[in-house]
GROMACS .gro file of C-alpha atoms in nm:
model
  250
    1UNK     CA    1   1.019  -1.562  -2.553
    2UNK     CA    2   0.826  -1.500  -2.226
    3UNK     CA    3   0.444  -1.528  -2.239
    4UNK     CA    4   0.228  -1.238  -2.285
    5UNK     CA    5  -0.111  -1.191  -2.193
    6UNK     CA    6  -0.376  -0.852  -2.178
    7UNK     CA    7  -0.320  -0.921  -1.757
    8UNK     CA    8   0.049  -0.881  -1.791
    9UNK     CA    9   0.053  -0.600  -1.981
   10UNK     CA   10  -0.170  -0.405  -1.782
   11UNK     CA   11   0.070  -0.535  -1.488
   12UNK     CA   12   0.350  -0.367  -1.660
   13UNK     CA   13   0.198  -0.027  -1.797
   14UNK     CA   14   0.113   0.026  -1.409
   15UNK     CA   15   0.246   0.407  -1.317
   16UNK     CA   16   0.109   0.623  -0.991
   17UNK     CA   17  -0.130   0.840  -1.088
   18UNK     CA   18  -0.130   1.188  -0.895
   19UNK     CA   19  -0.335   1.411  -1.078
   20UNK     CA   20  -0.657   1.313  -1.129
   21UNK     CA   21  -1.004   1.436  -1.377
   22UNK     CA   22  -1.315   1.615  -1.175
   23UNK     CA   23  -1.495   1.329  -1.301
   24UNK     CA   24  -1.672   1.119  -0.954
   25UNK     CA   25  -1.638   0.772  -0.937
   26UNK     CA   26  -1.997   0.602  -0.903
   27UNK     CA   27  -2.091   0.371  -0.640
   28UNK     CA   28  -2.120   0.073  -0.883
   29UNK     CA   29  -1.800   0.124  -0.998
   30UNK     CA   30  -1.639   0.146  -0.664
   31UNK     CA   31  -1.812  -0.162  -0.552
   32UNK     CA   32  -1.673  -0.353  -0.846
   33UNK     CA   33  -1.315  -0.264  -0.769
   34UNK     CA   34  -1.344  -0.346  -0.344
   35UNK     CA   35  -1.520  -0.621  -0.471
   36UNK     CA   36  -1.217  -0.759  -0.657
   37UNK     CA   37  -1.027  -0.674  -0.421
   38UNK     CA   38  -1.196  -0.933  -0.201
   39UNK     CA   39  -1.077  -1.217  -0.398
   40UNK     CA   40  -0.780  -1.155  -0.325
   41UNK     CA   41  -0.574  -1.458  -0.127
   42UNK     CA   42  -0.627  -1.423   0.240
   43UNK     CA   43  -0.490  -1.627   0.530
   44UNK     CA   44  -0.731  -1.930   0.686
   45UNK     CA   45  -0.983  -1.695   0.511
   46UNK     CA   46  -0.986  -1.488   0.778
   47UNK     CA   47  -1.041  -1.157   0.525
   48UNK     CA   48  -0.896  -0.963   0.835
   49UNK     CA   49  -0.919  -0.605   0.643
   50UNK     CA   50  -1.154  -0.324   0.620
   51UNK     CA   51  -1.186  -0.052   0.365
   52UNK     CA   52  -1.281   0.294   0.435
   53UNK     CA   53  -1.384   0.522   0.147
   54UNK     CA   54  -1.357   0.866   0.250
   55UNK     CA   55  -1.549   1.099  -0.044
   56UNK     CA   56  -1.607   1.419   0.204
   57UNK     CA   57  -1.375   1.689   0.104
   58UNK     CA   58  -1.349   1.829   0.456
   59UNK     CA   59  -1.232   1.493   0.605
   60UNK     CA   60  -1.005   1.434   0.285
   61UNK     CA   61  -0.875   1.780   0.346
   62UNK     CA   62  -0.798   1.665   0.685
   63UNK     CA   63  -0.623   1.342   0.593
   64UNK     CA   64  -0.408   1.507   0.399
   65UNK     CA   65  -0.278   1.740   0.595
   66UNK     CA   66  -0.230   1.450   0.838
   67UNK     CA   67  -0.049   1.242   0.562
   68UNK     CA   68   0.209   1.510   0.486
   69UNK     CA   69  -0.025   1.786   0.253
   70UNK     CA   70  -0.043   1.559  -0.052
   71UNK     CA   71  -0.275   1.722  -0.256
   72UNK     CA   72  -0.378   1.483  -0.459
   73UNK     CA   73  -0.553   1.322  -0.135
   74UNK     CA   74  -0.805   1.627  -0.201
   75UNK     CA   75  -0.824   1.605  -0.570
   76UNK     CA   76  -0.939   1.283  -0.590
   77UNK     CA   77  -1.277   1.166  -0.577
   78UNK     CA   78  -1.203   0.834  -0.378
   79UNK     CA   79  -0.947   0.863  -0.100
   80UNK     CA   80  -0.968   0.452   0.018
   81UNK     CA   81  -0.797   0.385   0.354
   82UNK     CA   82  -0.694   0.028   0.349
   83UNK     CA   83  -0.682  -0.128   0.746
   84UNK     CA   84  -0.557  -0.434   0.929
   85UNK     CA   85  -0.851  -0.547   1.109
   86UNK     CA   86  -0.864  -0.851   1.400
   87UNK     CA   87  -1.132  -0.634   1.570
   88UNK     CA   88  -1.415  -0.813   1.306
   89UNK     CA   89  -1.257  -1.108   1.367
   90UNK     CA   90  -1.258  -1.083   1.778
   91UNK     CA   91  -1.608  -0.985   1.796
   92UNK     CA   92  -1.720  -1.255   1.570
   93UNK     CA   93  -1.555  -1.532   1.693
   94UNK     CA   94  -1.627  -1.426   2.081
   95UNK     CA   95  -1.967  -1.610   2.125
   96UNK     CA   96  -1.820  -1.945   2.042
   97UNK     CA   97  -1.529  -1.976   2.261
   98UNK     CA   98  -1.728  -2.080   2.549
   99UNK     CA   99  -1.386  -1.946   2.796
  100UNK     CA  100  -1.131  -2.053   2.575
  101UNK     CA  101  -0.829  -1.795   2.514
  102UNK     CA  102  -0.809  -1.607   2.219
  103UNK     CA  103  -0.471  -1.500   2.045
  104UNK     CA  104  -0.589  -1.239   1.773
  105UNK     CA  105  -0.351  -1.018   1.954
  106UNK     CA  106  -0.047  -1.202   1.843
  107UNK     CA  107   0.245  -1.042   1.637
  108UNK     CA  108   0.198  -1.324   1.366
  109UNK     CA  109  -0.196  -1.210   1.362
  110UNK     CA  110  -0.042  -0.844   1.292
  111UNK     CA  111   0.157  -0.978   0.973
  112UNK     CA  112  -0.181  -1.209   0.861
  113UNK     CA  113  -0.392  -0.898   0.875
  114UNK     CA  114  -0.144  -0.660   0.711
  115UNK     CA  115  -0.084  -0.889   0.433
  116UNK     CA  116  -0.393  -0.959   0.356
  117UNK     CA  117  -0.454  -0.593   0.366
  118UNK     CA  118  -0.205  -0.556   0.145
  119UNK     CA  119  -0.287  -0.833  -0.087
  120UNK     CA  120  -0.646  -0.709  -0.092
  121UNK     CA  121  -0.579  -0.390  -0.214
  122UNK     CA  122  -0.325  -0.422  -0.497
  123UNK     CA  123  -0.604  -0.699  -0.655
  124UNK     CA  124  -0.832  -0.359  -0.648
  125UNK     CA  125  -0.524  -0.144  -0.778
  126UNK     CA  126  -0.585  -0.399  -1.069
  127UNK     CA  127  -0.907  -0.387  -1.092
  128UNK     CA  128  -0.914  -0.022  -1.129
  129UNK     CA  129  -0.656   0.041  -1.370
  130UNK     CA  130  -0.824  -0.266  -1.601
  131UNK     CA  131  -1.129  -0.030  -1.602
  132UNK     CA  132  -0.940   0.277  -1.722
  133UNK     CA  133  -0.904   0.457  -1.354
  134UNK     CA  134  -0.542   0.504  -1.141
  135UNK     CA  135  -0.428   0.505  -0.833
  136UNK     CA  136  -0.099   0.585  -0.587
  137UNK     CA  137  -0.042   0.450  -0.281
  138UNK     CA  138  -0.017   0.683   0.034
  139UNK     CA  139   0.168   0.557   0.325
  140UNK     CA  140   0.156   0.934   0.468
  141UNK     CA  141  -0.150   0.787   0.627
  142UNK     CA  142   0.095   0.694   0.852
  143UNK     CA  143   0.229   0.995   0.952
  144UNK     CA  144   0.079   1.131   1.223
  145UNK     CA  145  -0.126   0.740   1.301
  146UNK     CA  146  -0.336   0.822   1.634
  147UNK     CA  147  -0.460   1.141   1.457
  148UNK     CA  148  -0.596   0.974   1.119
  149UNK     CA  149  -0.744   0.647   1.333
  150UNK     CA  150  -0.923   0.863   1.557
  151UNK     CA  151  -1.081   1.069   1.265
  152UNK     CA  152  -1.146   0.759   1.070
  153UNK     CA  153  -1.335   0.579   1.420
  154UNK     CA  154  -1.133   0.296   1.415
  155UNK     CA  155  -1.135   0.064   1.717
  156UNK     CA  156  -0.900  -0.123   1.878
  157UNK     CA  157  -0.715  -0.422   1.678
  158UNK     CA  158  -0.771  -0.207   1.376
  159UNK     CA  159  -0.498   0.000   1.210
  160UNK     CA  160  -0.455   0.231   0.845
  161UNK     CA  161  -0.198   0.041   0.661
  162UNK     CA  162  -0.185   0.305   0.362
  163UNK     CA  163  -0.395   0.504   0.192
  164UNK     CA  164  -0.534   0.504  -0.171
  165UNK     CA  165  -0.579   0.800  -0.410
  166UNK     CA  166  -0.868   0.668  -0.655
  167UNK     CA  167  -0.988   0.860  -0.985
  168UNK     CA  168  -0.994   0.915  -1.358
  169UNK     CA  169  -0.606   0.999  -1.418
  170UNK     CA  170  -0.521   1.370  -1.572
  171UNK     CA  171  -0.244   1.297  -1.666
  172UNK     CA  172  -0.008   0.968  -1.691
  173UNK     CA  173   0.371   0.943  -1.520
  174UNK     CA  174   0.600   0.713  -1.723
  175UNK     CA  175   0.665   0.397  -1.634
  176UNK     CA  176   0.958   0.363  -1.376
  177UNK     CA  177   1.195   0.074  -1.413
  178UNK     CA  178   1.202  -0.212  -1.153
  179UNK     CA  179   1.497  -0.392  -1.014
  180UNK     CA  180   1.647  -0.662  -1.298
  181UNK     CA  181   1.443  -1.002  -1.257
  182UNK     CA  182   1.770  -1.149  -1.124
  183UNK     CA  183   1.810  -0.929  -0.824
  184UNK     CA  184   1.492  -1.072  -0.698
  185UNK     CA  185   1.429  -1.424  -0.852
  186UNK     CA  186   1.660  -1.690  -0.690
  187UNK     CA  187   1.662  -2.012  -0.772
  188UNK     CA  188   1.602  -2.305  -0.464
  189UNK     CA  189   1.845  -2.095  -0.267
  190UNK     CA  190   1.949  -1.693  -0.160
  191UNK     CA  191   2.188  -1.575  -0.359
  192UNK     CA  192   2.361  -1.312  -0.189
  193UNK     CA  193   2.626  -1.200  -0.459
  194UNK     CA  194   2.439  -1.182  -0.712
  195UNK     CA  195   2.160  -0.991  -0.610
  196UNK     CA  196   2.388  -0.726  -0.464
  197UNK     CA  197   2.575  -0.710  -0.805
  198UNK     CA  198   2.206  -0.661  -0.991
  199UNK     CA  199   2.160  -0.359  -0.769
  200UNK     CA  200   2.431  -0.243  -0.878
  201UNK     CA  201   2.305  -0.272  -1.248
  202UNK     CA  202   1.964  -0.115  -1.193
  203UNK     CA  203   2.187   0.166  -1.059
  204UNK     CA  204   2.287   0.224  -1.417
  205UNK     CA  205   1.895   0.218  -1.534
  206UNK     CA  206   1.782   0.399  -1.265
  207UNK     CA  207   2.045   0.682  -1.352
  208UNK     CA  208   1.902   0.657  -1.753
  209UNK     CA  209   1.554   0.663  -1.591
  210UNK     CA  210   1.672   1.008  -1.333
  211UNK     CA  211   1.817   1.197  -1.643
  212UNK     CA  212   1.498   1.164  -1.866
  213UNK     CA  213   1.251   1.225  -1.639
  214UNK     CA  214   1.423   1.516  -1.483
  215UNK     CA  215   1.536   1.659  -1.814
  216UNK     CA  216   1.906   1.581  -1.705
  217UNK     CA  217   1.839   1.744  -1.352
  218UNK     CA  218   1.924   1.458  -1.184
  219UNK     CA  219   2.137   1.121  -1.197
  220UNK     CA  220   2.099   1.016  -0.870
  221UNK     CA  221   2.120   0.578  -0.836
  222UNK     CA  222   1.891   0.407  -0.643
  223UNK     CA  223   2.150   0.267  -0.405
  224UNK     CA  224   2.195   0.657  -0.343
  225UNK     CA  225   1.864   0.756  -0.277
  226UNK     CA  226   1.817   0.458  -0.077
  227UNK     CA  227   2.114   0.493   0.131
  228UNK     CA  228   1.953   0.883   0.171
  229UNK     CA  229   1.626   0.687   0.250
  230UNK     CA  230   1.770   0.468   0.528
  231UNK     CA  231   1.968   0.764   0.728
  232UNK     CA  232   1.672   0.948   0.840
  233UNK     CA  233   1.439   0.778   1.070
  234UNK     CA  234   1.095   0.711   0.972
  235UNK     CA  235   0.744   0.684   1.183
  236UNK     CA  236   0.918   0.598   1.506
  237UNK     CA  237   0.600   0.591   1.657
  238UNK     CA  238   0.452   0.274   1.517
  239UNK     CA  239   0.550   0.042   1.761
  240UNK     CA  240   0.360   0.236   2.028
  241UNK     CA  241   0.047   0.329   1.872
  242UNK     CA  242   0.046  -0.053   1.778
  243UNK     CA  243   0.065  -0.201   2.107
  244UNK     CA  244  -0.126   0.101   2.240
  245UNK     CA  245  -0.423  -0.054   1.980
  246UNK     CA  246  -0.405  -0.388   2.127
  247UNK     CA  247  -0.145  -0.595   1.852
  248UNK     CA  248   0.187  -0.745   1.925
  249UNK     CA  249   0.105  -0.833   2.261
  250UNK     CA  250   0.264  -1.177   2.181
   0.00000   0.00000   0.00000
């Protein structure tokens, strides 16, 4: 029997939430959800992430047209833009290196501050739902990149990994299956075969999963849609606008 605990549960009702109450979300509350988010692991404690809370419908209206017309960017009362940020760090380490070089411009630094990003804001995704509130991810911030970062004012070293819808939910998707536990837990080593043949039973599940939510519309397996997925090229442009922003130099 595997343990259970009112964390772990939560972890498992989690569902995106895209339709969302006319009900705001108060300052107090939003501080107690970034500020969970700032426990979060970080590398060498560098915390190198910044969170943007955009709350003015015209510049939410904006963003979403930028991030592929999701509409749900407008309707909710919180639109938080999560970013990689080595600028902070730059600028606060640059008084104390007395000459020496600095490599926050490194690929590696990239990764640190995009997983830390990341790892920031799904402790906040937690945080929220534990206090009744949902969110979905947006990586459509990522769309059109140079456009949202210049509306936003972010400076170099600083980039919008996703986006965050943020509200009281209207209404509540199911909960869509995951991948078996044994396509993705190995055991001391990779295990190739059998990771490939799990795929190919969530394939099945996801199939169950297609039918019922689509009212037996739809069947499609995952390994379809992601074989769909990885045919047409996505966001080509993110190498450039990094570099162009100052990371990967190295």
């Amino acid at each position: 029997m595997q343990p259970v605990s009112e964390t772990i549960k939560l972890l498992h009702r989690h569902t995106s939430v895209r339709q969302f109450q006319d009900k705001p979300v108060s300052d107090e509350l939003l501080a107690a959800i970034i500020g969970a988010g700032q426990m979060a692991s970080t590398s060498s404690n560098v915390q190198a992430y910044s969170v943007i809370a955009v709350t003015e419908q015209p510049l939410k209206a904006q963003l979403s047209a930028l991030s592929g017309n999701q509409a749900y960017i407008e309707q909710c009362p919180v639109f938080l833009v999560w970013c990689a940020d080595l600028y902070r760090l730059r600028e606060a380490a640059a008084p104390h290196l007395q000459g020496t070089e600095s490599y926050e411009d490194t690929t590696e630094n990239l990764i640190v501050a995009t997983v830390d990003a990341a790892l920031a804001a799904q402790n906040a995704a937690v945080a929220a739902e534990s206090l009744g509130l949902g969110i979905v991810y947006i990586g459509g911030i990522r769309n059109e990149i140079a456009k949202a970062a210049e509306l936003l004012g972010l400076p170099e070293l600083v980039y919008p990994v996703f986006g965050m819808c943020l509200g009281y939910p209207a209404a509540v998707n199911g909960v869509r299956p995951r991948l078996p536990l044994a396509a993705v837990l190995h055991h001391n080593r990779y295990d190739a075969g059998t990771t490939v043949q799990q795929a190919g039973v969530y394939d099945d599940i996801s199939r169950d999963y297609m039918r019922e939510r689509t009212g037996g519309q739809s069947d499609t397996a995952w390994s379809e849609m992601m074989a769909k997925r990885q045919t047409q090229p996505s966001r080509l442009h993110m190498k450039e606008f990094l570099l162009n922003k100052g990371f990967m130099q190295r």
